[in-house]
Amino acid sequence: MRRLGGGARHRGRMTLVLLLALGACDGGEKPGAAPTARTAVSGAAAPGTAPLLAIFGAAPAAPALGEGDRQQVQAAERRAFAVAAGQPVHWQNPRTGAFGEIVALGPAERRQGQLCRSFRHKVLVAGRSQEATGTACARAERAGGESSGANAGQQG
């Protein structure tokens, strides 16, 4: 994606807009509803966005994920799409200390020619812990690979 200025915060918003435009998953929520995220209340995050990154980009207090963090998250997201429900996929960036986990909340479902799956993502960046829940979709032939969209009706 071409950088338009405004730093990571602007990129997160642009990513969200593009992913919502591409996301064709219907999770039964109100179309066009904005994604939400919630801050985890625990003092220490459990060990342990691409679509899941977009969820955090929409949160008012979104942690600042650097490019290296984003690469780690994207790799973890691809792995999480292919593992059993409930099995955590951990990621960590040793350079920044950021880490998190992605957990598939159920099986992938075919929706409008795509495979969609709900996830919970916990992240700790710069001492800030945050958790978000959302749905990521991938074209059926790319299942287990990169996801291509985020459901517009995530719940936090």
Coordinates of N, CA and C in Angstrom, one line a residue:
M1 N 0.8 -1.2 0.0 CA 0.0 0.0 0.0 C 0.9 1.2 0.0
R2 N 0.5 2.2 -0.8 CA 1.3 3.5 -0.8 C 1.1 4.3 0.4
R3 N 2.2 4.8 1.0 CA 2.1 5.6 2.2 C 1.6 7.0 1.9
L4 N 0.5 7.4 2.5 CA -0.1 8.7 2.2 C 0.3 9.7 3.3
G5 N 1.1 9.4 4.2 CA 1.4 10.3 5.3 C 0.6 10.0 6.5
G6 N 0.9 10.7 7.6 CA 0.1 10.6 8.8 C 0.5 9.4 9.7
G7 N 1.6 8.7 9.3 CA 2.2 7.7 10.2 C 1.3 6.4 10.3
A8 N 1.6 5.7 11.3 CA 1.0 4.4 11.6 C -0.5 4.5 11.8
R9 N -0.9 5.6 12.5 CA -2.3 5.7 12.8 C -3.1 5.9 11.5
H10 N -2.6 6.7 10.6 CA -3.3 6.9 9.3 C -3.3 5.6 8.5
R11 N -2.2 4.8 8.5 CA -2.1 3.6 7.8 C -3.1 2.6 8.3
G12 N -3.3 2.6 9.6 CA -4.3 1.7 10.2 C -5.7 2.0 9.8
R13 N -6.0 3.3 9.7 CA -7.3 3.7 9.2 C -7.5 3.3 7.8
M14 N -6.5 3.5 6.9 CA -6.6 3.2 5.5 C -6.7 1.7 5.3
T15 N -6.0 0.9 6.1 CA -6.1 -0.5 6.1 C -7.5 -0.9 6.4
L16 N -8.1 -0.4 7.5 CA -9.4 -0.7 7.9 C -10.4 -0.4 6.8
V17 N -10.3 0.8 6.1 CA -11.2 1.1 5.1 C -11.1 0.1 3.9
L18 N -9.9 -0.2 3.5 CA -9.7 -1.1 2.4 C -10.2 -2.5 2.8
L19 N -9.9 -3.0 4.0 CA -10.3 -4.3 4.4 C -11.8 -4.4 4.5
L20 N -12.5 -3.4 5.0 CA -13.9 -3.4 5.1 C -14.6 -3.4 3.7
A21 N -13.9 -2.7 2.8 CA -14.5 -2.8 1.4 C -14.3 -4.1 0.8
L22 N -13.2 -4.8 1.1 CA -13.0 -6.1 0.6 C -13.7 -7.3 1.3
G23 N -14.0 -7.1 2.6 CA -14.5 -8.1 3.4 C -16.0 -8.4 3.0
A24 N -16.2 -9.6 2.5 CA -17.6 -10.0 2.1 C -18.2 -10.9 3.1
C25 N -17.7 -11.1 4.2 CA -18.2 -12.0 5.2 C -19.5 -11.4 5.8
D26 N -20.5 -12.3 6.0 CA -21.7 -11.9 6.7 C -21.8 -12.6 8.0
G27 N -21.5 -11.9 9.1 CA -21.6 -12.5 10.4 C -22.9 -12.3 11.1
G28 N -23.9 -11.8 10.4 CA -25.2 -11.6 11.0 C -25.3 -10.3 11.7
E29 N -24.2 -9.5 11.8 CA -24.3 -8.3 12.5 C -24.8 -7.2 11.5
K30 N -25.1 -6.0 12.1 CA -25.6 -4.9 11.3 C -24.5 -4.5 10.2
P31 N -24.9 -4.5 8.9 CA -23.9 -4.1 7.9 C -23.4 -2.7 8.2
G32 N -22.1 -2.4 8.0 CA -21.6 -1.1 8.1 C -21.2 -0.7 9.6
A33 N -21.5 -1.6 10.5 CA -21.2 -1.3 11.9 C -19.7 -1.2 12.1
A34 N -19.2 -0.3 12.9 CA -17.8 -0.1 13.1 C -17.2 -1.2 14.0
P35 N -16.0 -1.7 13.7 CA -15.4 -2.6 14.6 C -15.1 -2.0 15.9
T36 N -15.1 -2.8 16.9 CA -14.8 -2.3 18.3 C -13.7 -3.2 18.9
A37 N -13.0 -2.7 19.8 CA -12.0 -3.4 20.6 C -12.1 -3.1 22.0
R38 N -11.6 -4.0 22.9 CA -11.7 -3.6 24.3 C -10.3 -3.9 24.9
T39 N -10.1 -3.1 25.9 CA -8.8 -3.2 26.6 C -8.9 -4.4 27.6
A40 N -7.9 -5.2 27.6 CA -7.8 -6.3 28.6 C -7.6 -5.7 30.0
V41 N -8.2 -6.3 31.0 CA -8.1 -5.7 32.4 C -7.0 -6.3 33.2
S42 N -6.4 -7.4 32.7 CA -5.4 -8.1 33.5 C -4.1 -7.2 33.5
G43 N -3.4 -7.3 34.7 CA -2.2 -6.5 34.8 C -1.1 -6.9 33.8
A44 N -1.0 -8.2 33.6 CA 0.0 -8.8 32.7 C -0.8 -9.5 31.6
A45 N -0.4 -9.2 30.3 CA -1.1 -9.8 29.2 C -0.8 -11.3 29.1
A46 N -1.7 -12.1 28.7 CA -1.4 -13.5 28.5 C -0.4 -13.6 27.4
P47 N 0.5 -14.6 27.5 CA 1.5 -14.7 26.4 C 0.8 -14.7 25.1
G48 N 1.7 -14.2 24.6 CA 0.7 -14.2 23.7 C -0.3 -13.6 24.7
T49 N -2.7 -6.4 11.4 CA -3.5 -6.8 11.7 C -3.5 -6.8 10.4
A50 N -3.3 -6.4 7.9 CA -4.0 -7.6 7.9 C -5.3 -7.4 8.6
P51 N -6.3 -8.2 8.5 CA -7.6 -8.0 9.0 C -7.6 -7.8 10.5
L52 N -6.9 -8.6 11.3 CA -6.9 -8.4 12.7 C -6.2 -7.2 13.1
L53 N -5.2 -6.8 12.3 CA -4.6 -5.5 12.6 C -5.6 -4.3 12.4
A54 N -6.5 -4.5 11.5 CA -7.5 -3.4 11.2 C -8.4 -3.3 12.4
I55 N -8.7 -4.3 13.1 CA -9.5 -4.3 14.3 C -8.8 -3.3 15.3
F56 N -7.5 -3.5 15.5 CA -6.8 -2.6 16.5 C -6.7 -1.2 15.9
G57 N -6.5 -1.1 14.7 CA -6.4 0.3 14.1 C -7.7 1.1 14.3
A58 N -8.8 0.4 14.5 CA -10.1 1.2 14.7 C -10.3 1.5 16.2
A59 N -9.5 0.9 17.1 CA -9.7 1.2 18.5 C -9.2 2.6 18.9
P60 N -9.9 3.3 19.7 CA -9.4 4.6 20.1 C -8.0 4.6 20.8
A61 N -7.8 3.6 21.6 CA -6.5 3.5 22.3 C -5.6 2.4 21.7
A62 N -5.7 2.2 20.4 CA -4.9 1.2 19.7 C -3.4 1.3 20.0
P63 N -2.8 0.1 20.3 CA -1.4 0.1 20.5 C -0.7 0.4 19.2
A64 N 0.5 1.0 19.3 CA 1.2 1.4 18.1 C 2.1 0.2 17.7
L65 N 1.6 -0.5 16.7 CA 2.3 -1.7 16.1 C 3.3 -1.1 15.0
G66 N 4.6 -1.4 15.2 CA 5.5 -1.1 14.1 C 5.5 -2.0 13.0
E67 N 6.2 -1.8 11.9 CA 6.2 -2.6 10.8 C 6.7 -4.0 11.1
G68 N 7.7 -4.2 11.9 CA 8.2 -5.5 12.3 C 7.1 -6.3 13.1
D69 N 6.4 -5.5 14.0 CA 5.3 -6.1 14.7 C 4.2 -6.6 13.7
R70 N 3.9 -5.8 12.8 CA 2.8 -6.1 11.8 C 3.2 -7.4 11.0
Q71 N 4.5 -7.5 10.7 CA 4.9 -8.7 9.9 C 4.7 -10.0 10.8
Q72 N 5.0 -9.9 12.1 CA 4.9 -11.0 13.0 C 3.4 -11.3 13.1
V73 N 2.5 -10.3 13.3 CA 1.1 -10.6 13.4 C 0.5 -11.2 12.1
Q74 N 0.9 -10.7 11.0 CA 0.4 -11.3 9.7 C 0.8 -12.8 9.6
A75 N 2.1 -13.1 9.9 CA 2.5 -14.5 9.9 C 1.7 -15.4 10.9
A76 N 1.4 -14.8 12.1 CA 0.7 -15.6 13.1 C -0.8 -15.7 12.6
E77 N -1.3 -14.7 11.9 CA -2.7 -14.8 11.5 C -2.8 -15.9 10.4
R78 N -1.9 -16.0 9.5 CA -1.9 -17.1 8.5 C -1.9 -18.5 9.2
R79 N -1.1 -18.6 10.2 CA -1.0 -19.9 11.0 C -2.4 -20.1 11.7
A80 N -2.9 -19.1 12.3 CA -4.1 -19.2 13.1 C -5.3 -19.6 12.2
F81 N -5.3 -19.2 11.0 CA -6.4 -19.6 10.1 C -6.5 -21.1 9.9
A82 N -5.4 -21.8 10.0 CA -5.3 -23.2 9.7 C -5.3 -24.1 10.9
V83 N -5.2 -23.6 12.2 CA -5.2 -24.5 13.3 C -6.5 -24.7 13.9
A84 N -6.6 -25.7 14.8 CA -7.9 -26.1 15.5 C -8.4 -24.9 16.3
A85 N -9.7 -24.8 16.4 CA -10.4 -23.8 17.2 C -9.9 -23.9 18.7
G86 N -9.6 -22.8 19.3 CA -9.2 -22.7 20.6 C -7.7 -22.9 20.8
Q87 N -6.9 -23.2 19.8 CA -5.5 -23.4 19.9 C -4.8 -22.0 19.7
P88 N -4.1 -21.5 20.7 CA -3.5 -20.2 20.5 C -2.3 -20.2 19.6
V89 N -2.1 -19.2 18.8 CA -1.0 -19.0 18.0 C -0.3 -17.8 18.5
H90 N 0.9 -17.9 19.0 CA 1.7 -16.8 19.6 C 2.6 -16.2 18.6
W91 N 2.8 -14.9 18.8 CA 3.7 -14.1 18.0 C 4.5 -13.2 18.9
Q92 N 5.7 -12.9 18.5 CA 6.6 -12.0 19.4 C 7.6 -11.3 18.5
N93 N 7.8 -10.0 18.7 CA 8.9 -9.3 18.0 C 10.0 -9.0 19.1
P94 N 11.1 -9.8 19.0 CA 12.1 -9.6 20.0 C 12.8 -8.2 20.0
R95 N 12.7 -7.5 18.8 CA 13.3 -6.2 18.7 C 12.5 -5.1 19.5
T96 N 11.2 -5.3 19.5 CA 10.3 -4.2 20.2 C 9.8 -4.7 21.5
G97 N 9.8 -6.0 21.7 CA 9.2 -6.6 22.9 C 7.7 -6.8 22.8
A98 N 7.1 -6.4 21.7 CA 5.6 -6.6 21.4 C 5.4 -8.1 21.3
F99 N 4.2 -8.5 21.8 CA 3.8 -9.9 21.7 C 2.3 -10.1 21.8
G100 N 1.8 -11.2 21.4 CA 0.4 -11.4 21.5 C 0.1 -12.9 21.1
E101 N -1.2 -13.1 21.1 CA -1.7 -14.4 20.7 C -3.0 -14.2 19.9
I102 N -3.2 -15.1 19.0 CA -4.5 -15.1 18.1 C -5.1 -16.5 18.4
V103 N -6.4 -16.5 18.7 CA -7.1 -17.8 18.9 C -8.3 -17.8 18.0
A104 N -8.4 -18.9 17.2 CA -9.6 -19.1 16.4 C -10.8 -19.5 17.3
L105 N -11.9 -18.9 17.2 CA -13.0 -19.1 18.1 C -14.0 -20.2 17.6
G106 N -13.8 -20.7 16.4 CA -14.7 -21.7 15.9 C -14.1 -22.1 14.5
P107 N -14.8 -23.0 13.9 CA -14.4 -23.5 12.6 C -14.5 -22.4 11.5
A108 N -13.8 -22.6 10.4 CA -14.0 -21.7 9.3 C -15.3 -22.0 8.6
E109 N -16.0 -21.0 8.1 CA -17.3 -21.2 7.5 C -17.2 -20.6 6.1
R110 N -17.8 -21.3 5.1 CA -17.8 -20.7 3.8 C -19.0 -19.7 3.7
R111 N -18.6 -18.5 3.2 CA -19.6 -17.4 3.1 C -19.3 -16.7 1.8
Q112 N -20.2 -16.7 0.9 CA -20.1 -15.9 -0.4 C -18.7 -16.2 -1.1
G113 N -18.4 -17.5 -1.2 CA -17.1 -17.9 -1.9 C -15.9 -17.7 -1.1
Q114 N -16.0 -17.3 0.2 CA -14.8 -17.2 1.0 C -14.9 -18.1 2.2
L115 N -13.8 -18.3 2.8 CA -13.7 -19.0 4.1 C -13.5 -17.9 5.2
C116 N -14.4 -17.9 6.2 CA -14.4 -16.9 7.2 C -14.3 -17.6 8.6
R117 N -13.6 -16.9 9.4 CA -13.3 -17.5 10.8 C -13.2 -16.4 11.8
S118 N -13.9 -16.6 12.9 CA -13.8 -15.6 14.0 C -12.5 -15.8 14.9
F119 N -11.9 -14.7 15.3 CA -10.7 -14.8 16.1 C -10.8 -13.9 17.3
R120 N -10.0 -14.2 18.3 CA -9.7 -13.3 19.4 C -8.2 -13.0 19.3
H121 N -7.9 -11.7 19.4 CA -6.5 -11.4 19.4 C -6.1 -10.5 20.6
K122 N -5.1 -11.0 21.3 CA -4.6 -10.2 22.5 C -3.2 -9.7 22.1
V123 N -2.9 -8.5 22.5 CA -1.6 -7.9 22.1 C -1.1 -7.1 23.3
L124 N 0.2 -7.1 23.4 CA 0.8 -6.2 24.4 C 1.9 -5.4 23.7
V125 N 1.8 -4.1 23.6 CA 2.8 -3.3 22.9 C 3.0 -2.1 23.8
A126 N 4.3 -1.8 24.0 CA 4.7 -0.6 24.8 C 4.0 -0.5 26.1
G127 N 3.8 -1.7 26.8 CA 3.2 -1.8 28.1 C 1.7 -1.7 28.1
R128 N 1.1 -1.6 26.9 CA -0.4 -1.5 26.8 C -1.0 -2.8 26.3
S129 N -1.9 -3.4 27.1 CA -2.5 -4.6 26.7 C -3.9 -4.3 26.1
Q130 N -4.2 -5.0 25.0 CA -5.5 -4.8 24.4 C -6.0 -6.1 23.8
E131 N -7.3 -6.3 23.7 CA -7.9 -7.5 23.2 C -9.0 -7.1 22.2
A132 N -9.1 -7.8 21.1 CA -10.2 -7.5 20.1 C -10.7 -8.8 19.6
T133 N -11.9 -8.9 19.1 CA -12.5 -10.0 18.5 C -13.1 -9.6 17.2
G134 N -12.9 -10.4 16.1 CA -13.3 -10.1 14.8 C -13.3 -11.3 13.9
T135 N -13.8 -11.1 12.7 CA -13.8 -12.2 11.7 C -12.9 -11.8 10.5
A136 N -12.1 -12.8 10.1 CA -11.3 -12.6 9.0 C -11.7 -13.6 7.9
C137 N -11.6 -13.2 6.6 CA -12.0 -14.0 5.5 C -10.9 -14.2 4.5
A138 N -10.9 -15.3 3.9 CA -9.9 -15.6 2.8 C -10.6 -16.2 1.6
R139 N -10.2 -16.0 0.4 CA -10.8 -16.7 -0.7 C -10.6 -18.2 -0.5
A140 N -11.6 -19.0 -0.8 CA -11.5 -20.4 -0.5 C -10.3 -21.1 -1.0
E141 N -9.7 -20.7 -2.1 CA -8.5 -21.3 -2.7 C -7.3 -20.9 -1.9
R142 N -7.4 -19.9 -1.0 CA -6.3 -19.4 -0.3 C -6.4 -19.7 1.2
A143 N -7.3 -20.6 1.6 CA -7.5 -21.0 3.0 C -6.2 -21.4 3.5
G144 N -5.9 -21.0 4.7 CA -4.6 -21.3 5.3 C -3.5 -20.3 4.9
G145 N -3.8 -19.5 3.9 CA -2.9 -18.5 3.5 C -3.3 -17.1 4.1
E146 N -3.0 -16.1 3.3 CA -3.3 -14.7 3.8 C -4.8 -14.5 3.8
S147 N -5.3 -13.8 4.7 CA -6.7 -13.4 4.7 C -6.9 -12.1 4.0
S148 N -8.1 -11.9 3.5 CA -8.3 -10.8 2.6 C -9.3 -9.8 3.1
G149 N -9.9 -10.0 4.2 CA -10.9 -9.0 4.6 C -11.3 -9.2 6.1
A150 N -12.0 -8.2 6.6 CA -12.4 -8.2 8.0 C -13.9 -7.9 8.0
N151 N -14.6 -8.6 8.9 CA -16.1 -8.4 9.0 C -16.3 -7.0 9.6
A152 N -17.3 -6.4 9.1 CA -17.6 -5.0 9.5 C -18.3 -5.0 10.9
G153 N -18.6 -6.1 11.4 CA -19.4 -6.1 12.7 C -18.7 -6.8 13.8
Q154 N -17.5 -6.6 14.1 CA -16.8 -7.2 15.2 C -17.4 -6.8 16.5
Q155 N -17.2 -7.6 17.5 CA -17.7 -7.3 18.8 C -16.5 -7.3 19.7
G156 N -16.5 -6.4 20.7 CA -15.3 -6.3 21.6 C -15.6 -6.9 22.9

